[in-house]
Coordinates of C-alpha atoms in Angstrom, one line a residue:
Chain A
X1 CA 6.7 23.1 -18.2
X2 CA 3.7 20.1 -18.0
X3 CA 4.7 16.5 -19.5
X4 CA 2.5 15.8 -22.6
X5 CA 0.8 12.6 -22.0
X6 CA 1.5 9.2 -23.4
X7 CA -0.1 8.5 -26.2
X8 CA -3.7 5.5 -25.4
X9 CA -1.4 3.0 -26.7
X10 CA 1.6 3.4 -25.0
X11 CA -0.1 3.9 -21.6
X12 CA -1.7 0.8 -22.4
X13 CA 1.3 -0.6 -22.7
X14 CA 2.8 0.4 -19.5
X15 CA -0.1 -1.0 -17.4
X16 CA 0.2 -3.9 -19.1
X17 CA 4.4 -3.7 -18.2
X18 CA 3.2 -3.8 -14.5
X19 CA 1.3 -7.0 -14.6
X20 CA 4.4 -8.3 -16.5
X21 CA 6.6 -7.2 -13.6
X22 CA 4.0 -7.3 -10.4
X23 CA 1.4 -9.4 -10.7
X24 CA 1.0 -12.1 -8.2
X25 CA 1.6 -15.1 -10.8
X26 CA 5.2 -14.7 -10.6
X27 CA 4.9 -15.2 -6.9
X28 CA 6.2 -19.2 -6.5
X29 CA 2.9 -20.1 -4.1
X30 CA 1.3 -20.4 -7.2
X31 CA 3.6 -22.8 -9.1
X32 CA 3.3 -24.9 -5.7
X33 CA 0.0 -24.8 -5.9
X34 CA -0.5 -25.4 -9.6
X35 CA 2.3 -27.8 -9.6
X36 CA 0.7 -29.8 -7.2
X37 CA 3.1 -29.8 -4.6
X38 CA 1.0 -28.1 -2.1
X39 CA -0.3 -30.1 1.0
X40 CA -3.8 -30.1 1.5
X41 CA -3.3 -28.2 4.6
X42 CA -1.6 -25.6 2.4
X43 CA -5.0 -25.6 -0.1
X44 CA -7.1 -25.1 2.7
X45 CA -4.9 -22.7 3.9
X46 CA -4.8 -20.9 0.8
X47 CA -8.9 -21.4 0.3
X48 CA -9.7 -19.6 3.6
X49 CA -7.4 -17.1 2.9
X50 CA -8.4 -15.8 0.1
X51 CA -11.9 -16.0 0.8
X52 CA -11.7 -13.1 2.9
X53 CA -10.6 -11.7 -1.0
X54 CA -13.9 -13.2 -2.5
X55 CA -15.7 -11.8 0.4
X56 CA -14.6 -8.2 0.2
X57 CA -15.0 -7.5 -3.2
X58 CA -18.7 -6.6 -3.5
X59 CA -18.3 -4.0 -0.4
X60 CA -15.4 -3.0 -2.8
X61 CA -17.9 -2.7 -5.9
X62 CA -20.2 -1.4 -3.7
X63 CA -18.0 1.4 -1.5
X64 CA -17.3 2.7 -5.6
X65 CA -20.8 3.1 -6.8
X66 CA -21.8 4.6 -3.6
X67 CA -19.7 7.4 -4.8
X68 CA -20.6 7.6 -9.1
X69 CA -23.1 9.6 -10.0
X70 CA -23.0 8.3 -13.3
X71 CA -25.9 6.2 -13.6
X72 CA -24.1 4.2 -16.8
X73 CA -20.8 3.8 -15.3
X74 CA -23.4 2.4 -11.8
X75 CA -25.2 0.3 -14.4
X76 CA -22.1 -0.9 -16.0
X77 CA -20.9 -1.6 -13.1
X78 CA -23.6 -3.4 -11.2
X79 CA -22.7 -6.7 -13.2
X80 CA -20.1 -7.3 -10.5
X81 CA -21.8 -7.4 -7.8
X82 CA -23.7 -10.0 -9.4
X83 CA -21.5 -11.9 -10.9
X84 CA -19.6 -12.2 -6.8
X85 CA -22.9 -11.9 -4.6
X86 CA -25.4 -13.8 -7.5
X87 CA -28.6 -13.5 -9.3
X88 CA -32.1 -15.9 -9.0
X89 CA -29.9 -18.0 -12.1
X90 CA -26.3 -17.7 -11.2
X91 CA -25.2 -19.0 -7.5
X92 CA -22.4 -16.4 -7.9
X93 CA -18.7 -16.2 -7.0
X94 CA -18.4 -16.7 -3.4
X95 CA -20.9 -19.4 -3.0
X96 CA -18.8 -21.1 -6.0
X97 CA -15.6 -20.1 -3.4
X98 CA -17.3 -21.9 -0.7
X99 CA -18.1 -25.1 -3.0
X100 CA -13.8 -25.0 -3.5
X101 CA -13.9 -24.6 0.2
X102 CA -16.2 -27.8 1.0
X103 CA -14.0 -29.6 -2.1
X104 CA -11.0 -29.7 -0.4
X105 CA -12.3 -30.7 3.1
X106 CA -12.9 -27.8 5.0
X107 CA -17.0 -26.8 6.3
X108 CA -17.6 -23.7 4.3
X109 CA -20.4 -22.4 7.4
X110 CA -16.0 -22.0 8.8
X111 CA -15.0 -20.1 6.0
X112 CA -17.5 -17.9 6.0
X113 CA -17.4 -16.7 9.1
X114 CA -13.1 -15.4 7.9
X115 CA -12.1 -16.2 11.6
X116 CA -8.9 -17.3 11.1
X117 CA -8.0 -15.8 8.7
X118 CA -4.4 -13.9 9.0
X119 CA -3.9 -10.5 10.6
X120 CA -2.4 -9.7 7.0
X121 CA -4.4 -11.0 4.6
X122 CA -7.3 -9.2 6.5
X123 CA -4.9 -5.5 6.6
X124 CA -4.3 -6.0 2.4
X125 CA -7.7 -6.5 1.7
X126 CA -9.2 -3.6 3.7
X127 CA -6.5 -1.6 2.5
X128 CA -8.1 -2.1 -1.0
X129 CA -11.6 -1.4 0.0
X130 CA -10.5 1.4 2.2
X131 CA -8.4 2.5 -1.1
X132 CA -11.9 2.4 -3.4
X133 CA -14.1 4.2 -0.9
X134 CA -11.3 6.8 -0.6
X135 CA -9.0 7.8 -3.5
X136 CA -10.4 9.2 -6.8
X137 CA -12.4 7.0 -9.2
X138 CA -9.9 6.9 -11.9
X139 CA -7.7 5.3 -9.0
X140 CA -10.3 3.0 -8.2
X141 CA -11.0 1.8 -11.7
X142 CA -7.1 1.6 -12.4
X143 CA -6.6 -0.8 -9.2
X144 CA -9.5 -3.7 -10.9
X145 CA -7.4 -4.0 -13.8
X146 CA -5.4 -6.6 -12.3
X147 CA -8.5 -8.7 -14.1
X148 CA -6.6 -8.0 -17.0
X149 CA -3.1 -10.1 -15.9
X150 CA -5.8 -13.1 -14.0
X151 CA -7.5 -15.2 -17.0
X152 CA -3.5 -16.8 -17.7
X153 CA -3.8 -17.7 -14.3
X154 CA -7.0 -19.2 -14.0
X155 CA -6.4 -21.3 -16.9
X156 CA -3.3 -22.2 -15.4
X157 CA -5.1 -22.8 -12.4
X158 CA -8.0 -25.1 -13.9
X159 CA -5.1 -27.3 -15.7
X160 CA -3.0 -27.4 -13.0
X161 CA -5.7 -28.3 -10.5
X162 CA -7.3 -30.9 -12.2
X163 CA -4.0 -32.9 -12.7
X164 CA -2.9 -32.9 -9.5
X165 CA -5.3 -33.4 -6.9
X166 CA -8.5 -35.2 -6.7
X167 CA -10.6 -32.5 -5.1
X168 CA -10.7 -30.6 -8.4
X169 CA -13.8 -31.1 -10.5
X170 CA -15.8 -29.0 -12.6
X171 CA -17.9 -28.4 -9.5
X172 CA -15.3 -27.2 -7.6
X173 CA -13.1 -25.3 -10.0
X174 CA -16.5 -23.6 -11.0
X175 CA -15.3 -19.8 -9.8
X176 CA -12.6 -20.2 -11.9
X177 CA -14.3 -21.0 -14.9
X178 CA -16.9 -18.5 -14.6
X179 CA -13.9 -16.0 -13.7
X180 CA -12.6 -16.7 -17.2
X181 CA -15.7 -15.8 -18.7
X182 CA -16.2 -12.8 -16.6
X183 CA -13.5 -10.9 -16.0
X184 CA -12.8 -10.3 -19.5
X185 CA -15.8 -8.0 -20.1
X186 CA -15.1 -6.5 -16.9
X187 CA -11.7 -5.8 -18.0
X188 CA -12.8 -4.1 -21.3
X189 CA -15.0 -2.2 -19.9
X190 CA -12.2 -0.7 -16.8
X191 CA -9.5 -0.6 -19.3
X192 CA -11.5 1.5 -21.6
X193 CA -12.2 3.7 -18.8
X194 CA -9.2 4.1 -18.0
X195 CA -7.9 5.0 -21.4
X196 CA -10.5 7.6 -21.9
X197 CA -9.7 9.4 -18.1
X198 CA -6.1 8.9 -17.7
X199 CA -6.0 12.5 -20.3
X200 CA -2.8 14.2 -18.5
X201 CA 0.6 12.9 -17.8
X202 CA -0.2 13.4 -14.2
X203 CA -3.7 11.4 -14.3
X204 CA -2.1 8.3 -16.0
X205 CA 1.0 8.6 -12.7
X206 CA -1.9 7.7 -10.7
X207 CA -3.3 5.4 -12.4
X208 CA -0.6 3.3 -12.9
X209 CA 0.4 4.2 -9.3
X210 CA -3.4 3.0 -8.2
X211 CA -2.1 -0.6 -10.2
X212 CA 1.0 -1.4 -8.7
X213 CA -1.1 -0.7 -4.7
X214 CA -3.3 -3.5 -6.3
X215 CA -0.4 -5.7 -6.9
X216 CA 0.5 -5.0 -4.2
X217 CA -2.8 -6.3 -2.2
X218 CA -2.3 -9.5 -4.3
X219 CA 1.3 -10.0 -4.0
X220 CA 1.3 -9.2 0.3
X221 CA -1.4 -12.2 0.1
X222 CA 1.0 -14.6 -1.2
X223 CA 3.8 -13.9 1.4
X224 CA 1.7 -13.6 4.7
X225 CA 0.3 -17.1 3.1
X226 CA 3.5 -18.4 2.5
X227 CA 5.1 -17.6 5.4
X228 CA 2.4 -18.7 8.1
X229 CA 2.0 -22.2 6.5
X230 CA 5.0 -23.3 4.0
X231 CA 8.2 -21.5 5.1
X232 CA 8.7 -21.4 8.1
X233 CA 5.8 -22.5 8.9
X234 CA 4.9 -19.5 11.9
X235 CA 1.7 -19.5 11.8
X236 CA 0.4 -16.1 13.7
X237 CA -1.8 -15.8 17.2
X238 CA -5.2 -16.7 16.4
X239 CA -4.7 -17.7 12.9
X240 CA -6.0 -20.8 11.6
X241 CA -4.4 -24.2 12.4
X242 CA -4.5 -26.7 9.7
X243 CA -6.8 -30.0 11.1
X244 CA -9.8 -26.9 12.0
X245 CA -12.8 -25.5 10.6
X246 CA -12.8 -29.1 8.6
X247 CA -15.8 -30.9 7.8
X248 CA -17.2 -33.5 9.9
X249 CA -17.0 -36.8 7.7
X250 CA -19.6 -39.0 9.6
X251 CA -18.9 -42.8 9.2
X252 CA -21.5 -44.2 7.0
Chain B
X1 CA -30.0 -11.6 29.7
X2 CA -27.2 -9.2 30.8
X3 CA -23.7 -11.3 31.0
X4 CA -21.9 -8.8 33.8
X5 CA -19.0 -7.0 33.4
X6 CA -15.9 -8.2 34.6
X7 CA -14.3 -6.4 38.1
X8 CA -12.1 -3.8 36.9
X9 CA -9.2 -5.9 38.3
X10 CA -10.5 -8.8 36.8
X11 CA -10.5 -6.8 33.3
X12 CA -7.2 -5.9 34.0
X13 CA -5.8 -9.1 34.0
X14 CA -7.7 -10.2 31.2
X15 CA -6.2 -7.3 29.5
X16 CA -2.4 -8.2 30.5
X17 CA -2.9 -11.8 29.2
X18 CA -3.8 -11.0 26.3
X19 CA 0.0 -9.2 25.7
X20 CA 1.3 -12.2 27.8
X21 CA -0.4 -14.4 25.0
X22 CA 0.0 -12.2 21.9
X23 CA 2.7 -8.8 21.9
X24 CA 5.4 -9.2 19.2
X25 CA 8.2 -9.5 22.3
X26 CA 6.9 -13.1 21.3
X27 CA 8.4 -12.9 18.2
X28 CA 11.4 -14.6 17.1
X29 CA 12.4 -11.8 15.4
X30 CA 13.3 -9.8 18.8
X31 CA 15.5 -12.8 19.6
X32 CA 17.4 -12.3 16.7
X33 CA 17.6 -8.7 17.1
X34 CA 18.6 -8.4 21.0
X35 CA 20.6 -11.7 20.6
X36 CA 22.8 -10.1 18.0
X37 CA 22.3 -12.7 15.2
X38 CA 21.1 -10.5 12.6
X39 CA 23.0 -8.9 9.8
X40 CA 23.2 -5.3 9.1
X41 CA 20.9 -6.1 6.5
X42 CA 18.6 -7.2 8.3
X43 CA 18.8 -4.4 11.1
X44 CA 18.6 -1.8 8.1
X45 CA 15.7 -3.4 6.8
X46 CA 13.9 -3.5 10.3
X47 CA 14.6 0.9 10.8
X48 CA 13.0 1.5 7.6
X49 CA 10.5 -0.7 8.2
X50 CA 9.8 0.1 11.4
X51 CA 9.7 4.1 10.4
X52 CA 6.6 3.8 8.7
X53 CA 5.0 3.0 12.1
X54 CA 6.9 6.2 14.3
X55 CA 6.0 8.0 11.1
X56 CA 2.1 7.6 11.1
X57 CA 1.7 7.2 15.6
X58 CA 0.9 11.0 15.3
X59 CA -1.1 10.7 12.6
X60 CA -2.8 8.4 14.5
X61 CA -3.0 10.5 18.0
X62 CA -4.3 13.4 15.7
X63 CA -6.8 10.8 14.1
X64 CA -8.2 10.6 17.8
X65 CA -8.0 13.9 19.2
X66 CA -9.9 15.3 15.8
X67 CA -12.8 13.1 17.4
X68 CA -12.5 14.0 21.2
X69 CA -14.9 16.4 22.3
X70 CA -13.6 16.6 25.8
X71 CA -10.9 19.1 25.9
X72 CA -9.3 17.9 29.0
X73 CA -8.6 14.4 27.4
X74 CA -7.2 15.9 24.2
X75 CA -4.9 17.9 26.7
X76 CA -4.1 14.3 28.4
X77 CA -3.8 12.7 24.6
X78 CA -1.8 15.8 22.8
X79 CA 1.6 14.8 24.4
X80 CA 1.4 12.0 22.6
X81 CA 2.2 13.8 19.5
X82 CA 5.1 16.3 21.4
X83 CA 6.7 13.3 22.1
X84 CA 7.1 11.8 18.6
X85 CA 6.9 15.3 16.9
X86 CA 9.3 17.1 19.2
X87 CA 9.1 20.8 20.7
X88 CA 11.3 23.5 21.3
X89 CA 13.0 21.7 23.5
X90 CA 12.5 17.9 22.4
X91 CA 13.8 16.4 19.4
X92 CA 10.8 14.0 19.6
X93 CA 11.0 10.6 18.5
X94 CA 10.8 10.5 14.6
X95 CA 13.9 12.3 15.0
X96 CA 15.5 10.0 17.3
X97 CA 15.0 7.2 15.4
X98 CA 16.2 8.9 12.2
X99 CA 19.5 8.8 14.4
X100 CA 18.8 5.8 14.5
X101 CA 18.6 4.8 10.6
X102 CA 21.5 7.5 10.1
X103 CA 24.1 5.1 12.7
X104 CA 23.1 1.9 10.7
X105 CA 24.1 3.4 7.7
X106 CA 21.2 4.7 6.3
X107 CA 20.5 8.1 4.4
X108 CA 18.1 9.1 6.8
X109 CA 16.3 11.9 4.1
X110 CA 15.8 8.4 2.0
X111 CA 14.1 6.8 4.7
X112 CA 12.1 10.0 6.1
X113 CA 10.9 8.9 2.4
X114 CA 9.1 5.8 2.7
X115 CA 10.0 4.3 0.0
X116 CA 10.8 0.7 -0.1
X117 CA 8.7 0.2 3.1
X118 CA 7.1 -3.5 2.7
X119 CA 3.6 -3.1 1.9
X120 CA 2.2 -5.5 4.4
X121 CA 3.8 -2.7 6.6
X122 CA 2.3 -0.2 5.2
X123 CA -1.0 -2.3 5.0
X124 CA -1.1 -2.8 9.0
X125 CA 0.1 0.3 9.8
X126 CA -2.6 2.6 7.9
X127 CA -4.8 -0.3 9.1
X128 CA -4.0 1.0 13.0
X129 CA -4.8 4.2 11.4
X130 CA -8.0 3.8 9.5
X131 CA -9.1 2.0 13.0
X132 CA -8.5 5.1 15.5
X133 CA -10.3 7.1 12.8
X134 CA -13.6 4.9 12.4
X135 CA -14.0 3.0 15.5
X136 CA -14.9 3.9 18.6
X137 CA -12.6 5.9 21.5
X138 CA -13.1 3.6 24.1
X139 CA -11.4 1.3 20.9
X140 CA -8.4 3.8 20.1
X141 CA -7.5 3.9 23.7
X142 CA -8.0 0.4 24.1
X143 CA -5.3 -0.3 21.2
X144 CA -2.4 2.3 22.2
X145 CA -2.5 -0.1 25.6
X146 CA 0.3 -2.7 23.7
X147 CA 2.6 0.0 25.6
X148 CA 2.1 -1.4 28.6
X149 CA 4.4 -4.2 27.6
X150 CA 6.2 -1.6 25.5
X151 CA 9.3 -1.0 29.0
X152 CA 10.6 -4.2 29.1
X153 CA 11.2 -4.8 25.0
X154 CA 12.3 -1.6 25.6
X155 CA 14.7 -2.4 28.1
X156 CA 15.5 -5.7 26.4
X157 CA 16.5 -4.3 23.0
X158 CA 18.8 -1.7 24.9
X159 CA 20.5 -4.1 26.4
X160 CA 20.8 -6.4 23.6
X161 CA 21.7 -3.9 21.2
X162 CA 24.6 -2.3 23.1
X163 CA 26.2 -5.8 23.9
X164 CA 25.9 -7.3 19.9
X165 CA 26.2 -4.0 17.6
X166 CA 28.8 -1.7 17.0
X167 CA 26.3 0.9 15.8
X168 CA 24.6 1.2 19.6
X169 CA 25.3 3.9 21.8
X170 CA 23.2 6.2 23.9
X171 CA 23.0 8.7 21.0
X172 CA 21.6 6.0 18.3
X173 CA 19.7 4.4 20.8
X174 CA 17.9 7.2 22.2
X175 CA 14.5 6.9 21.0
X176 CA 14.7 3.4 23.0
X177 CA 15.6 6.0 26.4
X178 CA 12.7 7.9 25.8
X179 CA 10.3 5.8 25.4
X180 CA 11.1 4.2 28.5
X181 CA 10.2 7.1 29.9
X182 CA 7.4 8.4 28.0
X183 CA 5.4 5.0 27.6
X184 CA 4.4 4.6 31.4
X185 CA 2.9 7.9 31.8
X186 CA 0.6 7.5 28.7
X187 CA -0.4 4.1 29.4
X188 CA -1.3 4.8 32.9
X189 CA -3.6 7.2 31.9
X190 CA -4.9 4.9 28.8
X191 CA -5.4 2.0 31.5
X192 CA -7.4 4.2 33.9
X193 CA -9.5 6.0 30.8
X194 CA -10.1 2.3 29.3
X195 CA -11.2 0.6 33.0
X196 CA -13.6 3.3 33.8
X197 CA -15.2 3.6 30.1
X198 CA -15.3 -0.1 29.8
X199 CA -18.2 -0.4 32.4
X200 CA -20.5 -3.4 30.4
X201 CA -19.6 -6.9 29.6
X202 CA -19.8 -6.1 25.9
X203 CA -17.3 -2.8 26.1
X204 CA -15.2 -5.3 27.9
X205 CA -15.1 -7.6 25.3
X206 CA -14.7 -4.5 22.4
X207 CA -11.7 -3.1 24.0
X208 CA -10.3 -6.7 24.2
X209 CA -10.5 -7.1 20.6
X210 CA -9.1 -3.7 20.1
X211 CA -6.3 -5.1 21.7
X212 CA -5.5 -8.2 20.3
X213 CA -5.9 -5.9 16.5
X214 CA -3.3 -3.9 17.7
X215 CA -1.3 -6.9 18.6
X216 CA -1.9 -8.3 14.7
X217 CA -0.6 -5.0 13.6
X218 CA 2.2 -5.2 15.9
X219 CA 3.0 -9.1 15.0
X220 CA 2.6 -9.1 11.0
X221 CA 5.6 -6.4 10.8
X222 CA 7.8 -8.5 12.2
X223 CA 5.9 -11.1 9.7
X224 CA 6.2 -9.4 6.7
X225 CA 9.9 -8.8 8.0
X226 CA 11.1 -12.2 8.6
X227 CA 9.5 -13.7 4.9
X228 CA 11.6 -10.5 3.0
X229 CA 14.9 -10.6 4.8
X230 CA 15.5 -13.2 7.3
X231 CA 13.7 -16.5 5.9
X232 CA 13.1 -17.1 2.6
X233 CA 14.1 -13.8 2.1
X234 CA 12.0 -12.6 -0.6
X235 CA 11.8 -9.2 -1.1
X236 CA 8.0 -8.3 -2.6
X237 CA 8.5 -6.3 -5.6
X238 CA 9.4 -2.2 -5.2
X239 CA 10.8 -3.1 -1.5
X240 CA 14.1 -1.6 -0.4
X241 CA 16.9 -3.5 -1.8
X242 CA 20.0 -4.3 0.8
X243 CA 23.2 -2.5 -0.7
X244 CA 20.8 1.0 -1.8
X245 CA 19.7 4.4 0.6
X246 CA 23.0 4.0 2.5
X247 CA 24.9 6.8 3.3
X248 CA 27.3 7.8 1.1
X249 CA 30.7 7.8 2.9
X250 CA 33.1 9.9 1.4
X251 CA 36.9 9.4 1.4
X252 CA 38.8 11.5 3.2

């Protein structure tokens, strides 16, 4: 006997519940960061490692569009690449992240090499890019729905960083302010698409699993960061060593 | 100007040096395990997570053979699948690992579902399978050369487990004893193949990076295990919870 699909509202509530239980705003690294308990080395490690995620997202979106036959869907999706890679009028999220890197004392040229990124960060983020390359379009869009839960964490982050760290100002935090504008339009589109296309119980289960997968991708990055740079602070072979990759501040 | 390749001996020494600096025998989890400081829960977590690696290795080897046009090379490689998946006369490494799982009090049917495996373990191991699927044959064979460094750790493990844990006996440790016989023939073949085929400086660099990648795959599994089950003992959402997945011991 075929299981009946959940109603649209019930299925949306199920997706939101996944965020309530598994989104990385629940990870203690974020309390530490936003509460001002992070050392500058920990902030730098976060910026270096999170850059790898930023740098991979447009590749993920390109992988998605490479598999979409519908021009309307590709057109709707393309703004995500513009948001990250930039346009004539918009520097884009990747450059904004490198501005944050510079503000925390790192050489943006070093950060953009992605050298020193934790292997565990690369494995997790690469798993996401490959997931989008290999799985169904429904799973790819469902995985992007962690953006549903992002505005709250970005607002908390802006407030917490501004309050607690000297490097924080409008310029260095512009990445997060822009995401507050960009994410809601993306996720409204993505959520409607998933609710429209997950029209059987089986597809709903598959979409929910895809969203869980994505929460794992985000969570495991913070676990790796914590283990390497907070506790037990065991930096794996080849990963960034505090004190390196920094801007040379010239005597003036 | 083209860089001259290293001599065969110098290149082999370079590969061995990678192991001396980055192989996971240097990770403190192994000291803890072999020295008898692990709790049974930690041993169980290790068995559950390491099973994901065991279960993926024959898929990795099949991915490799799927890209090999030379029947001789496929024939030489095929014994790896036999070693893991078994033959009429040999139960194979995967069943031996499940015997270990049973000896440490886990339900082998639970372990073989790979439910509860840490997402970070899956990301790392899946990265290895995909690496072998996507990269050159030279890189795939070079990545397998961590087996060069395995006999020492297996010998230490057998000795340490027998000395320190009641579950350890010839049956439960048969996986490791068999690997002591199997790994040297595999790695002698793989090493000779890499030394033969890495005949330019560029190929030598690529092969060395592949071996480094593989050491990262192994190391990051132990970092994830440590963070989840040793210190700070933060188990990620959805991962195995101690006290579950165990054999039901019936009152008799």
